[in-house]
């Protein structure tokens, strides 16, 4: 028996350090969320598209100004009006030809209207000879500006209001929720119309109208989450250590619900863009001749039968931007949910 013990050999790992070694690296919450987000290809593509779009919107302000997109020469309207997109004569759709109503063969609109040979419009022109490409660039910039500013206001007011309401509770919570119900009962169209009469139609009135009502949904979401977190053990431990309610709410509760807040923001931005587009479509949006995506669609709808590209191009820009935010929001929702991890 003694000889058998002496001949025993350890098979496999040869040291205690190797036995206790953890092969899978420890990841923080954000690192783990980023790892899961990268697995969602649509979300990653949407994120790259939106980052590129934001850089383009900011960088284009130094190249394409609002005046460049709005100005036109009344003497040359007949030359440059309603030109189709043109990049090269050999490319389909971008060859400058268009089939007019009643014709079976396409016409070279640039040659028919006497456009100089060095003049090309990548996305065509509108009924006043203005470049649609420049106007879409300005429209994207204005739509993103309205959406981002309105979302920041929504974030600051909604999150703060919801945290205070949910963490305080009692009569204060009841009163604050009744205020939200009163604000939510006011139709957005009434607020926009009143602001339009006071401030005039424009970017400022749209941002204020979204800010007045838009934060209520965020406040309710944050309040519900705060109610579920305020009775947990780590919150009770913080209270026992003497921390103030304000510090507990913003230091302990807010980081734990930040993932859901980010997802809510991603869903708020396309809603704000669509809201601005609808207002522009009913002439309550930005002042003409300034272009937004909604106003471009509205101005060109009467030419849909004859020049469909004037409606389709801004509509596609609106759809792609909204879709990218929605797909990114879905990806972030799955990434910030630990239950979605399969490993």
mmCIF file of C-alpha atoms in Angstrom:
data_model
loop_
_atom_site.group_PDB
_atom_site.id
_atom_site.type_symbol
_atom_site.label_atom_id
_atom_site.label_comp_id
_atom_site.label_asym_id
_atom_site.label_seq_id
_atom_site.Cartn_x
_atom_site.Cartn_y
_atom_site.Cartn_z
ATOM 1 C CA UNK A 1 0.000 0.000 0.000
ATOM 2 C CA UNK A 2 2.861 2.381 0.838
ATOM 3 C CA UNK A 3 4.510 1.713 -2.498
ATOM 4 C CA UNK A 4 1.284 2.485 -4.349
ATOM 5 C CA UNK A 5 1.059 5.911 -2.676
ATOM 6 C CA UNK A 6 4.613 6.763 -3.625
ATOM 7 C CA UNK A 7 4.032 5.873 -7.281
ATOM 8 C CA UNK A 8 0.923 8.073 -7.585
ATOM 9 C CA UNK A 9 1.322 10.919 -10.132
ATOM 10 C CA UNK A 10 -0.869 13.995 -10.698
ATOM 11 C CA UNK A 11 -2.298 13.982 -14.208
ATOM 12 C CA UNK A 12 -3.327 17.246 -15.917
ATOM 13 C CA UNK A 13 -2.671 20.629 -14.319
ATOM 14 C CA UNK A 14 0.605 20.566 -12.464
ATOM 15 C CA UNK A 15 0.282 23.491 -10.041
ATOM 16 C CA UNK A 16 -2.272 25.126 -7.781
ATOM 17 C CA UNK A 17 -1.861 28.448 -9.612
ATOM 18 C CA UNK A 18 -2.886 26.843 -12.890
ATOM 19 C CA UNK A 19 -5.806 25.079 -11.221
ATOM 20 C CA UNK A 20 -7.190 28.393 -9.890
ATOM 21 C CA UNK A 21 -6.611 30.283 -13.129
ATOM 22 C CA UNK A 22 -9.823 31.673 -14.673
ATOM 23 C CA UNK A 23 -9.712 31.143 -18.423
ATOM 24 C CA UNK A 24 -12.579 33.522 -19.255
ATOM 25 C CA UNK A 25 -11.593 37.147 -18.512
ATOM 26 C CA UNK A 26 -13.740 39.115 -16.081
ATOM 27 C CA UNK A 27 -15.708 41.831 -17.879
ATOM 28 C CA UNK A 28 -17.405 44.910 -16.507
ATOM 29 C CA UNK A 29 -21.071 45.551 -17.246
ATOM 30 C CA UNK A 30 -20.309 47.975 -20.090
ATOM 31 C CA UNK A 31 -17.643 45.698 -21.585
ATOM 32 C CA UNK A 32 -20.055 42.774 -21.530
ATOM 33 C CA UNK A 33 -22.789 44.925 -23.105
ATOM 34 C CA UNK A 34 -20.389 46.036 -25.853
ATOM 35 C CA UNK A 35 -19.416 42.403 -26.475
ATOM 36 C CA UNK A 36 -23.071 41.448 -26.945
ATOM 37 C CA UNK A 37 -23.774 44.516 -29.078
ATOM 38 C CA UNK A 38 -20.979 43.595 -31.506
ATOM 39 C CA UNK A 39 -22.704 40.283 -32.176
ATOM 40 C CA UNK A 40 -25.744 42.152 -33.526
ATOM 41 C CA UNK A 41 -24.594 43.037 -37.047
ATOM 42 C CA UNK A 42 -27.603 45.225 -37.870
ATOM 43 C CA UNK A 43 -27.083 47.276 -34.713
ATOM 44 C CA UNK A 44 -23.389 47.755 -35.482
ATOM 45 C CA UNK A 45 -24.130 48.793 -39.073
ATOM 46 C CA UNK A 46 -26.793 51.213 -37.801
ATOM 47 C CA UNK A 47 -24.352 52.678 -35.283
ATOM 48 C CA UNK A 48 -21.668 53.209 -37.944
ATOM 49 C CA UNK A 49 -24.265 54.762 -40.261
ATOM 50 C CA UNK A 50 -25.507 57.162 -37.577
ATOM 51 C CA UNK A 51 -22.003 58.181 -36.511
ATOM 52 C CA UNK A 52 -21.101 58.826 -40.153
ATOM 53 C CA UNK A 53 -24.322 60.783 -40.603
ATOM 54 C CA UNK A 54 -23.634 62.955 -37.551
ATOM 55 C CA UNK A 55 -20.091 63.684 -38.742
ATOM 56 C CA UNK A 56 -21.451 64.496 -42.197
ATOM 57 C CA UNK A 57 -24.164 66.765 -40.763
ATOM 58 C CA UNK A 58 -21.638 68.705 -38.683
ATOM 59 C CA UNK A 59 -18.948 68.824 -41.370
ATOM 60 C CA UNK A 60 -21.319 69.831 -44.150
ATOM 61 C CA UNK A 61 -22.252 73.017 -42.292
ATOM 62 C CA UNK A 62 -18.884 74.449 -43.370
ATOM 63 C CA UNK A 63 -19.460 73.484 -47.009
ATOM 64 C CA UNK A 64 -23.211 73.707 -47.641
ATOM 65 C CA UNK A 65 -24.810 76.646 -45.872
ATOM 66 C CA UNK A 66 -28.515 77.253 -45.472
ATOM 67 C CA UNK A 67 -28.354 80.156 -47.928
ATOM 68 C CA UNK A 68 -26.722 77.952 -50.582
ATOM 69 C CA UNK A 69 -29.561 75.453 -50.322
ATOM 70 C CA UNK A 70 -32.329 78.095 -50.330
ATOM 71 C CA UNK A 71 -31.080 80.592 -52.912
ATOM 72 C CA UNK A 72 -31.923 80.496 -56.623
ATOM 73 C CA UNK A 73 -31.623 82.804 -59.627
ATOM 74 C CA UNK A 74 -35.061 83.769 -60.925
ATOM 75 C CA UNK A 75 -33.600 84.404 -64.401
ATOM 76 C CA UNK A 76 -32.305 80.835 -64.684
ATOM 77 C CA UNK A 77 -35.269 78.948 -63.218
ATOM 78 C CA UNK A 78 -36.364 77.661 -66.644
ATOM 79 C CA UNK A 79 -32.873 76.255 -67.245
ATOM 80 C CA UNK A 80 -32.323 74.437 -63.953
ATOM 81 C CA UNK A 81 -35.855 73.548 -62.824
ATOM 82 C CA UNK A 82 -36.876 69.890 -62.308
ATOM 83 C CA UNK A 83 -33.618 68.369 -63.534
ATOM 84 C CA UNK A 84 -33.247 64.627 -62.833
ATOM 85 C CA UNK A 85 -30.195 63.237 -61.014
ATOM 86 C CA UNK A 86 -27.032 63.054 -63.122
ATOM 87 C CA UNK A 87 -23.583 61.715 -62.370
ATOM 88 C CA UNK A 88 -22.589 60.163 -65.691
ATOM 89 C CA UNK A 89 -24.307 59.650 -69.023
ATOM 90 C CA UNK A 90 -23.689 55.893 -68.828
ATOM 91 C CA UNK A 91 -25.280 55.231 -65.434
ATOM 92 C CA UNK A 92 -28.934 54.220 -65.142
ATOM 93 C CA UNK A 93 -31.043 56.648 -63.093
ATOM 94 C CA UNK A 94 -28.043 59.001 -62.769
ATOM 95 C CA UNK A 95 -27.733 59.784 -66.499
ATOM 96 C CA UNK A 96 -29.863 62.960 -66.550
ATOM 97 C CA UNK A 97 -32.653 61.458 -68.658
ATOM 98 C CA UNK A 98 -36.341 61.390 -67.797
ATOM 99 C CA UNK A 99 -39.460 60.043 -69.478
ATOM 100 C CA UNK A 100 -42.098 62.747 -69.554
ATOM 101 C CA UNK A 101 -45.818 62.022 -69.344
ATOM 102 C CA UNK A 102 -47.122 60.834 -72.737
ATOM 103 C CA UNK A 103 -43.677 59.844 -74.038
ATOM 104 C CA UNK A 104 -42.320 56.332 -74.451
ATOM 105 C CA UNK A 105 -38.657 57.269 -74.850
ATOM 106 C CA UNK A 106 -36.580 59.110 -72.224
ATOM 107 C CA UNK A 107 -35.387 62.644 -72.920
ATOM 108 C CA UNK A 108 -32.072 64.217 -71.936
ATOM 109 C CA UNK A 109 -33.429 66.980 -69.700
ATOM 110 C CA UNK A 110 -30.051 68.683 -69.413
ATOM 111 C CA UNK A 111 -29.724 69.042 -73.198
ATOM 112 C CA UNK A 112 -33.381 70.010 -73.676
ATOM 113 C CA UNK A 113 -33.177 72.848 -71.117
ATOM 114 C CA UNK A 114 -29.772 74.099 -72.235
ATOM 115 C CA UNK A 115 -27.862 73.296 -69.060
ATOM 116 C CA UNK A 116 -24.098 73.937 -69.403
ATOM 117 C CA UNK A 117 -22.081 70.740 -69.873
ATOM 118 C CA UNK A 118 -20.065 71.236 -66.672
ATOM 119 C CA UNK A 119 -23.233 71.446 -64.559
ATOM 120 C CA UNK A 120 -24.421 68.205 -62.940
ATOM 121 C CA UNK A 121 -26.750 67.635 -60.014
ATOM 122 C CA UNK A 122 -26.211 64.369 -58.188
ATOM 123 C CA UNK A 123 -29.757 64.291 -56.777
ATOM 124 C CA UNK A 124 -31.449 66.604 -59.291
ATOM 125 C CA UNK A 125 -33.185 69.933 -58.738
ATOM 126 C CA UNK A 126 -36.614 71.091 -57.584
ATOM 127 C CA UNK A 127 -39.200 73.284 -59.320
ATOM 128 C CA UNK A 128 -37.145 76.436 -58.598
ATOM 129 C CA UNK A 129 -33.838 75.032 -59.801
ATOM 130 C CA UNK A 130 -32.390 74.462 -56.317
ATOM 131 C CA UNK A 131 -30.138 71.469 -55.718
ATOM 132 C CA UNK A 132 -32.057 68.680 -53.972
ATOM 133 C CA UNK A 133 -28.780 67.282 -52.645
ATOM 134 C CA UNK A 134 -27.997 70.526 -50.822
ATOM 135 C CA UNK A 135 -31.545 70.822 -49.518
ATOM 136 C CA UNK A 136 -31.535 67.237 -48.222
ATOM 137 C CA UNK A 137 -28.199 67.940 -46.512
ATOM 138 C CA UNK A 138 -29.668 70.971 -44.746
ATOM 139 C CA UNK A 139 -32.869 69.028 -44.028
ATOM 140 C CA UNK A 140 -30.957 66.189 -42.354
ATOM 141 C CA UNK A 141 -29.020 68.731 -40.299
ATOM 142 C CA UNK A 142 -32.168 70.483 -39.095
ATOM 143 C CA UNK A 143 -34.050 67.253 -38.395
ATOM 144 C CA UNK A 144 -31.137 65.835 -36.378
ATOM 145 C CA UNK A 145 -30.730 69.131 -34.512
ATOM 146 C CA UNK A 146 -34.391 69.165 -33.491
ATOM 147 C CA UNK A 147 -34.357 65.492 -32.518
ATOM 148 C CA UNK A 148 -31.117 65.606 -30.501
ATOM 149 C CA UNK A 149 -31.916 68.845 -28.632
ATOM 150 C CA UNK A 150 -35.448 67.666 -27.848
ATOM 151 C CA UNK A 151 -34.088 64.313 -26.672
ATOM 152 C CA UNK A 152 -31.535 65.985 -24.379
ATOM 153 C CA UNK A 153 -34.303 68.057 -22.808
ATOM 154 C CA UNK A 154 -36.379 64.908 -22.512
ATOM 155 C CA UNK A 155 -33.438 63.155 -20.854
ATOM 156 C CA UNK A 156 -32.658 65.908 -18.328
ATOM 157 C CA UNK A 157 -36.232 66.714 -17.298
ATOM 158 C CA UNK A 158 -37.719 63.223 -17.602
ATOM 159 C CA UNK A 159 -34.966 61.356 -15.748
ATOM 160 C CA UNK A 160 -34.719 63.906 -12.937
ATOM 161 C CA UNK A 161 -38.493 64.113 -12.516
ATOM 162 C CA UNK A 162 -38.923 60.340 -12.575
ATOM 163 C CA UNK A 163 -36.131 59.722 -10.054
ATOM 164 C CA UNK A 164 -37.503 62.270 -7.596
ATOM 165 C CA UNK A 165 -41.063 61.021 -7.986
ATOM 166 C CA UNK A 166 -40.231 57.331 -7.669
ATOM 167 C CA UNK A 167 -37.678 57.600 -4.863
ATOM 168 C CA UNK A 168 -39.640 60.062 -2.730
ATOM 169 C CA UNK A 169 -42.967 58.257 -3.016
ATOM 170 C CA UNK A 170 -46.040 59.039 -0.938
ATOM 171 C CA UNK A 171 -48.015 62.235 -1.496
ATOM 172 C CA UNK A 172 -45.181 63.837 -3.459
ATOM 173 C CA UNK A 173 -45.213 60.966 -5.950
ATOM 174 C CA UNK A 174 -49.012 61.149 -6.259
ATOM 175 C CA UNK A 175 -48.938 64.905 -6.908
ATOM 176 C CA UNK A 176 -46.135 64.638 -9.453
ATOM 177 C CA UNK A 177 -47.944 61.875 -11.336
ATOM 178 C CA UNK A 178 -51.135 63.954 -11.492
ATOM 179 C CA UNK A 179 -49.094 66.767 -13.051
ATOM 180 C CA UNK A 180 -47.821 64.357 -15.698
ATOM 181 C CA UNK A 181 -51.374 63.245 -16.462
ATOM 182 C CA UNK A 182 -52.504 66.856 -16.932
ATOM 183 C CA UNK A 183 -49.596 67.634 -19.272
ATOM 184 C CA UNK A 184 -50.113 64.429 -21.240
ATOM 185 C CA UNK A 185 -53.783 65.276 -21.799
ATOM 186 C CA UNK A 186 -52.880 68.418 -23.786
ATOM 187 C CA UNK A 187 -52.731 67.639 -27.539
ATOM 188 C CA UNK A 188 -49.349 68.346 -29.121
ATOM 189 C CA UNK A 189 -51.001 70.067 -32.074
ATOM 190 C CA UNK A 190 -52.571 72.658 -29.775
ATOM 191 C CA UNK A 191 -49.200 73.429 -28.185
ATOM 192 C CA UNK A 192 -47.471 73.735 -31.554
ATOM 193 C CA UNK A 193 -50.196 76.016 -32.897
ATOM 194 C CA UNK A 194 -50.021 78.307 -29.858
ATOM 195 C CA UNK A 195 -46.230 78.456 -29.976
ATOM 196 C CA UNK A 196 -46.414 79.142 -33.703
ATOM 197 C CA UNK A 197 -48.630 82.160 -33.007
ATOM 198 C CA UNK A 198 -46.297 83.419 -30.270
ATOM 199 C CA UNK A 199 -42.866 82.585 -31.706
ATOM 200 C CA UNK A 200 -43.641 81.883 -35.353
ATOM 201 C CA UNK A 201 -43.135 78.589 -37.136
ATOM 202 C CA UNK A 202 -39.575 77.430 -36.825
ATOM 203 C CA UNK A 203 -37.041 75.211 -35.131
ATOM 204 C CA UNK A 204 -37.425 76.878 -31.732
ATOM 205 C CA UNK A 205 -41.192 76.372 -31.514
ATOM 206 C CA UNK A 206 -40.864 72.697 -32.527
ATOM 207 C CA UNK A 207 -38.171 72.027 -29.914
ATOM 208 C CA UNK A 208 -40.205 73.727 -27.177
ATOM 209 C CA UNK A 209 -43.375 71.843 -28.125
ATOM 210 C CA UNK A 210 -41.547 68.502 -27.994
ATOM 211 C CA UNK A 211 -39.865 69.453 -24.720
ATOM 212 C CA UNK A 212 -43.159 70.423 -23.045
ATOM 213 C CA UNK A 213 -44.850 67.068 -23.595
ATOM 214 C CA UNK A 214 -42.178 64.597 -24.717
ATOM 215 C CA UNK A 215 -40.487 64.115 -21.328
ATOM 216 C CA UNK A 216 -43.566 62.595 -19.677
ATOM 217 C CA UNK A 217 -43.048 59.097 -21.090
ATOM 218 C CA UNK A 218 -39.413 59.104 -19.954
ATOM 219 C CA UNK A 219 -40.444 60.288 -16.482
ATOM 220 C CA UNK A 220 -42.983 57.481 -16.136
ATOM 221 C CA UNK A 221 -40.476 54.868 -17.267
ATOM 222 C CA UNK A 222 -37.805 56.076 -14.839
ATOM 223 C CA UNK A 223 -40.317 56.361 -11.992
ATOM 224 C CA UNK A 224 -41.468 52.756 -12.451
ATOM 225 C CA UNK A 225 -37.883 51.505 -12.481
ATOM 226 C CA UNK A 226 -37.005 53.583 -9.415
ATOM 227 C CA UNK A 227 -39.931 52.117 -7.480
ATOM 228 C CA UNK A 228 -38.591 48.614 -8.158
ATOM 229 C CA UNK A 229 -35.037 49.492 -7.073
ATOM 230 C CA UNK A 230 -35.579 51.636 -3.987
ATOM 231 C CA UNK A 231 -36.451 48.670 -1.733
ATOM 232 C CA UNK A 232 -33.503 46.507 -2.725
ATOM 233 C CA UNK A 233 -30.797 45.483 -0.302
ATOM 234 C CA UNK A 234 -28.033 47.764 -1.579
ATOM 235 C CA UNK A 235 -30.352 50.787 -1.276
ATOM 236 C CA UNK A 236 -31.260 49.822 2.296
ATOM 237 C CA UNK A 237 -27.556 49.398 3.053
ATOM 238 C CA UNK A 238 -26.830 52.883 1.719
ATOM 239 C CA UNK A 239 -29.572 54.322 3.913
ATOM 240 C CA UNK A 240 -28.158 52.499 6.917
ATOM 241 C CA UNK A 241 -24.763 54.091 6.214
ATOM 242 C CA UNK A 242 -26.388 57.527 6.368
ATOM 243 C CA UNK A 243 -26.344 58.584 2.709
ATOM 244 C CA UNK A 244 -28.924 61.152 1.647
ATOM 245 C CA UNK A 245 -31.852 60.240 -0.595
ATOM 246 C CA UNK A 246 -30.560 62.546 -3.347
ATOM 247 C CA UNK A 247 -27.171 60.818 -3.371
ATOM 248 C CA UNK A 248 -28.709 57.348 -3.302
ATOM 249 C CA UNK A 249 -31.055 58.164 -6.198
ATOM 250 C CA UNK A 250 -28.391 59.609 -8.493
ATOM 251 C CA UNK A 251 -25.383 57.546 -7.375
ATOM 252 C CA UNK A 252 -26.925 54.106 -6.942
ATOM 253 C CA UNK A 253 -30.315 53.933 -8.645
ATOM 254 C CA UNK A 254 -29.517 55.922 -11.798
ATOM 255 C CA UNK A 255 -26.504 53.805 -12.899
ATOM 256 C CA UNK A 256 -28.574 50.640 -12.527
ATOM 257 C CA UNK A 257 -31.323 51.915 -14.842
ATOM 258 C CA UNK A 258 -29.001 53.691 -17.308
ATOM 259 C CA UNK A 259 -29.222 50.856 -19.840
ATOM 260 C CA UNK A 260 -32.991 51.156 -20.165
ATOM 261 C CA UNK A 261 -32.706 54.956 -20.339
ATOM 262 C CA UNK A 262 -30.261 54.702 -23.244
ATOM 263 C CA UNK A 263 -32.607 52.374 -25.085
ATOM 264 C CA UNK A 264 -35.504 54.783 -24.458
ATOM 265 C CA UNK A 265 -33.431 57.641 -25.903
ATOM 266 C CA UNK A 266 -32.700 55.648 -29.047
ATOM 267 C CA UNK A 267 -36.442 55.229 -29.527
ATOM 268 C CA UNK A 268 -37.182 58.891 -28.762
ATOM 269 C CA UNK A 269 -34.922 60.318 -31.488
ATOM 270 C CA UNK A 270 -36.767 58.787 -34.498
ATOM 271 C CA UNK A 271 -40.090 59.742 -32.902
ATOM 272 C CA UNK A 272 -38.918 63.362 -32.699
ATOM 273 C CA UNK A 273 -37.740 63.277 -36.324
ATOM 274 C CA UNK A 274 -41.089 61.904 -37.488
ATOM 275 C CA UNK A 275 -42.907 64.462 -35.342
ATOM 276 C CA UNK A 276 -40.993 67.307 -36.984
ATOM 277 C CA UNK A 277 -41.686 65.853 -40.425
ATOM 278 C CA UNK A 278 -45.426 65.642 -39.760
ATOM 279 C CA UNK A 279 -45.480 69.236 -38.518
ATOM 280 C CA UNK A 280 -43.628 70.390 -41.628
ATOM 281 C CA UNK A 281 -46.090 68.445 -43.770
ATOM 282 C CA UNK A 282 -49.011 70.457 -42.326
ATOM 283 C CA UNK A 283 -47.102 73.764 -42.568
ATOM 284 C CA UNK A 284 -46.418 74.028 -38.829
ATOM 285 C CA UNK A 285 -42.743 73.146 -39.112
ATOM 286 C CA UNK A 286 -39.721 75.186 -40.138
ATOM 287 C CA UNK A 287 -40.244 78.399 -42.030
ATOM 288 C CA UNK A 288 -39.871 78.252 -45.815
ATOM 289 C CA UNK A 289 -37.623 78.409 -47.739
ATOM 290 C CA UNK A 290 -35.577 76.549 -45.092
ATOM 291 C CA UNK A 291 -35.745 72.851 -45.803
ATOM 292 C CA UNK A 292 -36.356 69.930 -43.498
ATOM 293 C CA UNK A 293 -37.031 66.373 -44.577
ATOM 294 C CA UNK A 294 -40.745 66.814 -43.929
ATOM 295 C CA UNK A 295 -41.011 70.090 -45.832
ATOM 296 C CA UNK A 296 -39.107 68.639 -48.800
ATOM 297 C CA UNK A 297 -41.625 65.796 -49.057
ATOM 298 C CA UNK A 298 -44.555 68.213 -48.736
ATOM 299 C CA UNK A 299 -43.227 70.654 -51.340
ATOM 300 C CA UNK A 300 -42.595 67.903 -53.886
ATOM 301 C CA UNK A 301 -45.777 65.861 -53.455
ATOM 302 C CA UNK A 302 -47.576 67.756 -56.212
ATOM 303 C CA UNK A 303 -44.837 66.619 -58.634
ATOM 304 C CA UNK A 304 -44.947 62.970 -57.576
ATOM 305 C CA UNK A 305 -46.471 61.818 -60.861
ATOM 306 C CA UNK A 306 -43.992 63.673 -63.070
ATOM 307 C CA UNK A 307 -40.819 63.931 -60.955
ATOM 308 C CA UNK A 308 -41.022 61.124 -58.365
ATOM 309 C CA UNK A 309 -37.370 61.445 -57.341
ATOM 310 C CA UNK A 310 -38.163 64.777 -55.639
ATOM 311 C CA UNK A 311 -40.337 62.903 -53.116
ATOM 312 C CA UNK A 312 -38.515 59.572 -52.976
ATOM 313 C CA UNK A 313 -35.060 60.922 -52.112
ATOM 314 C CA UNK A 314 -35.987 62.858 -48.921
ATOM 315 C CA UNK A 315 -38.448 60.098 -47.991
ATOM 316 C CA UNK A 316 -35.684 57.477 -48.236
ATOM 317 C CA UNK A 317 -33.392 59.656 -46.104
ATOM 318 C CA UNK A 318 -36.125 59.919 -43.475
ATOM 319 C CA UNK A 319 -36.781 56.159 -43.529
ATOM 320 C CA UNK A 320 -33.099 55.179 -43.292
ATOM 321 C CA UNK A 321 -32.399 57.555 -40.388
ATOM 322 C CA UNK A 322 -35.441 56.404 -38.415
ATOM 323 C CA UNK A 323 -34.740 52.735 -39.171
ATOM 324 C CA UNK A 324 -31.111 53.077 -38.060
ATOM 325 C CA UNK A 325 -32.125 54.537 -34.698
ATOM 326 C CA UNK A 326 -34.749 51.817 -34.185
ATOM 327 C CA UNK A 327 -32.342 48.985 -35.045
ATOM 328 C CA UNK A 328 -29.651 50.460 -32.799
ATOM 329 C CA UNK A 329 -32.214 50.794 -30.007
ATOM 330 C CA UNK A 330 -33.170 47.128 -30.372
ATOM 331 C CA UNK A 331 -29.514 46.131 -30.282
ATOM 332 C CA UNK A 332 -28.834 48.222 -27.173
ATOM 333 C CA UNK A 333 -31.899 46.767 -25.453
ATOM 334 C CA UNK A 334 -30.548 43.242 -25.967
ATOM 335 C CA UNK A 335 -26.994 44.266 -25.084
ATOM 336 C CA UNK A 336 -27.950 45.849 -21.763
ATOM 337 C CA UNK A 337 -30.128 42.884 -20.788
ATOM 338 C CA UNK A 338 -27.871 40.274 -19.125
ATOM 339 C CA UNK A 339 -30.579 37.638 -19.590
ATOM 340 C CA UNK A 340 -30.061 37.809 -23.350
ATOM 341 C CA UNK A 341 -26.544 36.379 -23.057
ATOM 342 C CA UNK A 342 -26.247 32.776 -24.226
ATOM 343 C CA UNK A 343 -22.809 32.143 -22.762
#
